[in-house]
PDB file of C-alpha atoms in Angstrom:
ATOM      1  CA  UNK E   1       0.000   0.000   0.000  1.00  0.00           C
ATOM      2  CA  UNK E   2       1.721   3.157  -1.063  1.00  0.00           C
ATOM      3  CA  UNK E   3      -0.448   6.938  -0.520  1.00  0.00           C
ATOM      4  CA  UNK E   4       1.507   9.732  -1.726  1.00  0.00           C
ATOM      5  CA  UNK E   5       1.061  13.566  -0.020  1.00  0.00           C
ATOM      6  CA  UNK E   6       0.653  16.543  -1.287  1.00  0.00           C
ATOM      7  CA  UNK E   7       1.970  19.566  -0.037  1.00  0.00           C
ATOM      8  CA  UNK E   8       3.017  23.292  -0.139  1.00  0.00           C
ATOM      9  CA  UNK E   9       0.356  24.828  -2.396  1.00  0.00           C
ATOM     10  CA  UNK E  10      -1.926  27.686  -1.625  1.00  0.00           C
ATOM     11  CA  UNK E  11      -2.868  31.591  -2.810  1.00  0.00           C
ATOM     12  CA  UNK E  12      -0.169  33.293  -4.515  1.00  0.00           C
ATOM     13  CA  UNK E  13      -0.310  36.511  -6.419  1.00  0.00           C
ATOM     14  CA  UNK E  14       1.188  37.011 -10.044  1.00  0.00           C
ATOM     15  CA  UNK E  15       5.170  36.662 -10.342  1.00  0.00           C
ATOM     16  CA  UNK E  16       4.960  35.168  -7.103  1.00  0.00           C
ATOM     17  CA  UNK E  17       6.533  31.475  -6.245  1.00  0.00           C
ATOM     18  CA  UNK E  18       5.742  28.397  -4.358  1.00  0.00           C
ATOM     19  CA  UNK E  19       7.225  25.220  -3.771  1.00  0.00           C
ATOM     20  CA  UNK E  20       5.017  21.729  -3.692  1.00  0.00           C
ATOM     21  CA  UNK E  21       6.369  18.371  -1.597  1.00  0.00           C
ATOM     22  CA  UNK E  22       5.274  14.913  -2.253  1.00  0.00           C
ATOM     23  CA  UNK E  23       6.170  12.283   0.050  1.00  0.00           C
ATOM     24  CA  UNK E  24       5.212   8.838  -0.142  1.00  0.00           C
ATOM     25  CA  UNK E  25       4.183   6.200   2.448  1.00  0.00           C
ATOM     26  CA  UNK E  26       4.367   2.785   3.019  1.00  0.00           C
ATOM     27  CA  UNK E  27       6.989   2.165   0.675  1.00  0.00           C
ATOM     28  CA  UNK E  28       9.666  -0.731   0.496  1.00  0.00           C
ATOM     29  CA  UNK E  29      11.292   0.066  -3.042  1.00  0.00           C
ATOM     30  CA  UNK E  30      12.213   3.392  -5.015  1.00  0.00           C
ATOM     31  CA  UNK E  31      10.341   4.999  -7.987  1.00  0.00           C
ATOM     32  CA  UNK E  32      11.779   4.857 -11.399  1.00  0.00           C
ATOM     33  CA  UNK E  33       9.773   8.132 -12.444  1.00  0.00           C
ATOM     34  CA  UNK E  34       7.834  10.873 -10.097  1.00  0.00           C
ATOM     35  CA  UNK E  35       6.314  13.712 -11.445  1.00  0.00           C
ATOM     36  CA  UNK E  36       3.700  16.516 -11.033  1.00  0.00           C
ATOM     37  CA  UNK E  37       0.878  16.948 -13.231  1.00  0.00           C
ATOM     38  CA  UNK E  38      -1.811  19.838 -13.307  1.00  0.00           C
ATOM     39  CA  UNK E  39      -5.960  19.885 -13.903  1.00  0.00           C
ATOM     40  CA  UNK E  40      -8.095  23.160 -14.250  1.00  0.00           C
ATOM     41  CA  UNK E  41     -11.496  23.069 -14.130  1.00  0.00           C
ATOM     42  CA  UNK E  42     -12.746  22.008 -17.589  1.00  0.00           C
ATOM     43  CA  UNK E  43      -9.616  20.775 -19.024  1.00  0.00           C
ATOM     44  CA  UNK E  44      -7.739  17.576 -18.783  1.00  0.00           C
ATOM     45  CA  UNK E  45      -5.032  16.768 -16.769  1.00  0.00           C
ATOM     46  CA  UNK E  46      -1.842  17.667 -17.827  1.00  0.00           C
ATOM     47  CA  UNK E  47       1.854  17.083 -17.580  1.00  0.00           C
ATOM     48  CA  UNK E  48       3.579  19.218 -15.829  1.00  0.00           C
ATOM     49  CA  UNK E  49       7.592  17.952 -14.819  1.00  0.00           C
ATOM     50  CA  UNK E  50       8.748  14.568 -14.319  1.00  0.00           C
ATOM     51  CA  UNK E  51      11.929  13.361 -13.102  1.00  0.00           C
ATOM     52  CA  UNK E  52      13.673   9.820 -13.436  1.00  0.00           C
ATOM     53  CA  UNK E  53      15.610   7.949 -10.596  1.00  0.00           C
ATOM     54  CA  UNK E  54      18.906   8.935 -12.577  1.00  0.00           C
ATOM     55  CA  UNK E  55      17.822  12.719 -12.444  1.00  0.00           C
ATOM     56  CA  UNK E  56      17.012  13.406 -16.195  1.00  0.00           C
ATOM     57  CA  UNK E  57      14.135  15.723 -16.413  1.00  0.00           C
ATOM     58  CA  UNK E  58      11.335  16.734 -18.623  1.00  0.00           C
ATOM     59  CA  UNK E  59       8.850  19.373 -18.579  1.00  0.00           C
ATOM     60  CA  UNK E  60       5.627  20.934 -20.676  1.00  0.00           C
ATOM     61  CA  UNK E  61       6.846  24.020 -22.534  1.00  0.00           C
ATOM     62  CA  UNK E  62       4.381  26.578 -20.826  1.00  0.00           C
ATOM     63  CA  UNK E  63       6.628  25.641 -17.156  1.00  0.00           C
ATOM     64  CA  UNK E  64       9.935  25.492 -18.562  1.00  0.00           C
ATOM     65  CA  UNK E  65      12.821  28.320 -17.160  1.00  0.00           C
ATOM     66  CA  UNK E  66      10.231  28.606 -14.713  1.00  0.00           C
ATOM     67  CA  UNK E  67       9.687  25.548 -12.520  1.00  0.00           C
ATOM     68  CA  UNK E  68      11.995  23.265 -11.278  1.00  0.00           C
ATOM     69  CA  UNK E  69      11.539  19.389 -10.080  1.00  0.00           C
ATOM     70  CA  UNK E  70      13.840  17.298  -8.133  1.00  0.00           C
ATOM     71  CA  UNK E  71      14.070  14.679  -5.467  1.00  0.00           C
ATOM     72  CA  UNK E  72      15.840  12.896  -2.979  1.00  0.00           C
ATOM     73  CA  UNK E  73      15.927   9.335  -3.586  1.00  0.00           C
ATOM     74  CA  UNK E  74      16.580   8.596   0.308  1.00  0.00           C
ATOM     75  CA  UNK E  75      13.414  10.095   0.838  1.00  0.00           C
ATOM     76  CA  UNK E  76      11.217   8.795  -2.232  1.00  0.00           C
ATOM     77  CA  UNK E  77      10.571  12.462  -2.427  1.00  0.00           C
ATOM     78  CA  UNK E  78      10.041  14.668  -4.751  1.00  0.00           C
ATOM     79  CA  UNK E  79       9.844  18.383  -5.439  1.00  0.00           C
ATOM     80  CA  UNK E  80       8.342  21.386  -7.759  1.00  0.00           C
ATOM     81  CA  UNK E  81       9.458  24.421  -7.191  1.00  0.00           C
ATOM     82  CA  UNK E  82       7.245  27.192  -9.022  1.00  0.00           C
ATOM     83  CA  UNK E  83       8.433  30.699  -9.910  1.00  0.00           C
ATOM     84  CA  UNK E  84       7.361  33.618 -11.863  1.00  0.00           C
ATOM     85  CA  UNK E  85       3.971  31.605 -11.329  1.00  0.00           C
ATOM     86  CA  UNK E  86       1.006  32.945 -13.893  1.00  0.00           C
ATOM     87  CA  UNK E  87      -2.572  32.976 -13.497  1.00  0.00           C
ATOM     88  CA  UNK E  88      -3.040  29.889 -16.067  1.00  0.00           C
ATOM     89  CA  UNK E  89      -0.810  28.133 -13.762  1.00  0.00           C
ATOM     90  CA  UNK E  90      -3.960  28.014 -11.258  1.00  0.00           C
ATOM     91  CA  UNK E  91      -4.928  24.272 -10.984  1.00  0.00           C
ATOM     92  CA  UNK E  92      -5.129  21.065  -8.530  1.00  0.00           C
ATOM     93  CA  UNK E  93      -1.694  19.867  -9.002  1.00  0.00           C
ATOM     94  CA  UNK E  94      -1.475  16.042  -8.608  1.00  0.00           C
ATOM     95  CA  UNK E  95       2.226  13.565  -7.826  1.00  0.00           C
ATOM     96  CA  UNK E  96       2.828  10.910  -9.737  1.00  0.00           C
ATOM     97  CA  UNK E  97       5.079   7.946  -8.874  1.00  0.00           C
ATOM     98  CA  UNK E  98       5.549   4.669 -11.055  1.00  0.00           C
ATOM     99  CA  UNK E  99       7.702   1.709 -10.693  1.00  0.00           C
ATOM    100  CA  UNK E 100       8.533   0.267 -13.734  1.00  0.00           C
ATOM    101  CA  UNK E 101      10.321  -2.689 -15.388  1.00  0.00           C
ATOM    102  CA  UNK E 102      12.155  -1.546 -18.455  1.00  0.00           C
ATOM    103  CA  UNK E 103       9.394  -0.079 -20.299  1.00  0.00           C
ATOM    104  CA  UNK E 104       6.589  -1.709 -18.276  1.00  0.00           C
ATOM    105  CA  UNK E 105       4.605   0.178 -16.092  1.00  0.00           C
ATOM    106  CA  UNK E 106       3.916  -2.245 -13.113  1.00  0.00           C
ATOM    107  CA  UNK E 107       2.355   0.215 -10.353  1.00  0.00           C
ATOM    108  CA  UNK E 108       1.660   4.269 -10.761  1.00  0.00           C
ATOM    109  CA  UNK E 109       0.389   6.042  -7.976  1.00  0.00           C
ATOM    110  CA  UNK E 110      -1.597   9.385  -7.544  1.00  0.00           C
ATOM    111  CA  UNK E 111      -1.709  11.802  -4.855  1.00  0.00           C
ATOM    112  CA  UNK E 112      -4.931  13.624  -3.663  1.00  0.00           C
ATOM    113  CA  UNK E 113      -3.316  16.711  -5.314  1.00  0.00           C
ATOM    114  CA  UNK E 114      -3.097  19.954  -3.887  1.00  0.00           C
ATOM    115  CA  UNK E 115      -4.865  23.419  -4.744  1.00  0.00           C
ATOM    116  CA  UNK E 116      -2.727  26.516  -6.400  1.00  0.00           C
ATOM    117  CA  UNK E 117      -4.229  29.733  -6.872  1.00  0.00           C
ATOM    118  CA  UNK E 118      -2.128  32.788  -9.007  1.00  0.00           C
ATOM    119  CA  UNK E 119      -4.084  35.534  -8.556  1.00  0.00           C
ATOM    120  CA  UNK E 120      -3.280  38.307 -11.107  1.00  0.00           C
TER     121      UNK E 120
END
C-alpha cells in the first residue's frame, strides 16, 4: 500500500513562487519516475515535470525556465518548485510515482493533489 502527499500549495499573487512536496508512504522500493501533473477546471489533466531515478528531467513548454523538479531518492521524495507563477498556472496539481520494469509500467500512484491559486 503506497499513498503519496501533497503539499506546499496555496494563494499566490502574479510573479509570485511556491514550492510543492510529495512524500510517499508505506513504501519498500524506489520509484523509477515521479512527477507533477496539473488539472483546471474544464480541461484535462496535464503534464507538468517529471523526473527519473537517474535525475534526467522533462517538462511541458508553458513551465519550462520557470519551474523546477527534483528529489531525494533517500526520501522517495520529490519536489516542484514554481516561480514567476502565472494565473493559467492556477490548478489542482497532482504527484505521480511509477515503478517500472524496463518499459513496463507495473504500479503508478496518484496523490490527492493539492490546490494553487495565481491571482493576477
Amino acid at each position: 500500500q503506497v499513498q503519496l502527499v501533497e503539499s506546499g500549495g496555496g494563494l499566490v499573487q502574479a510573479g509570485g513562487s511556491l514550492r510543492l512536496s510529495c512524500a510517499p508512504s508505506g513504501t519498500i522500493f524506489s520509484f523509477n519516475v515521479m512527477g507533477w501533473y496539473r488539472q483546471a477546471p474544464g480541461k484535462q489533466r496535464e503534464l507538468v515535470a517529471t523526473i527519473t531515478s537517474g535525475g534526467r528531467t522533462n517538462y511541458a513548454d508553458s513551465v519550462k525556465g520557470r519551474f523546477s523538479i527534483s528529489r531525494d531518492n533517500a526520501k522517495n521524495t520529490v519536489y516542484l518548485q514554481m516561480n514567476s507563477l502565472k494565473p493559467e498556472d492556477t490548478a489542482v496539481y497532482y504527484c505521480n510515482a511509477v515503478k517500472a520494469y524496463g518499459s513496463i509500467t507495473v504500479n503508478d500512484y496518484w496523490g490527492q493533489g493539492t490546490q494553487v491559486t495565481v491571482s493576477s
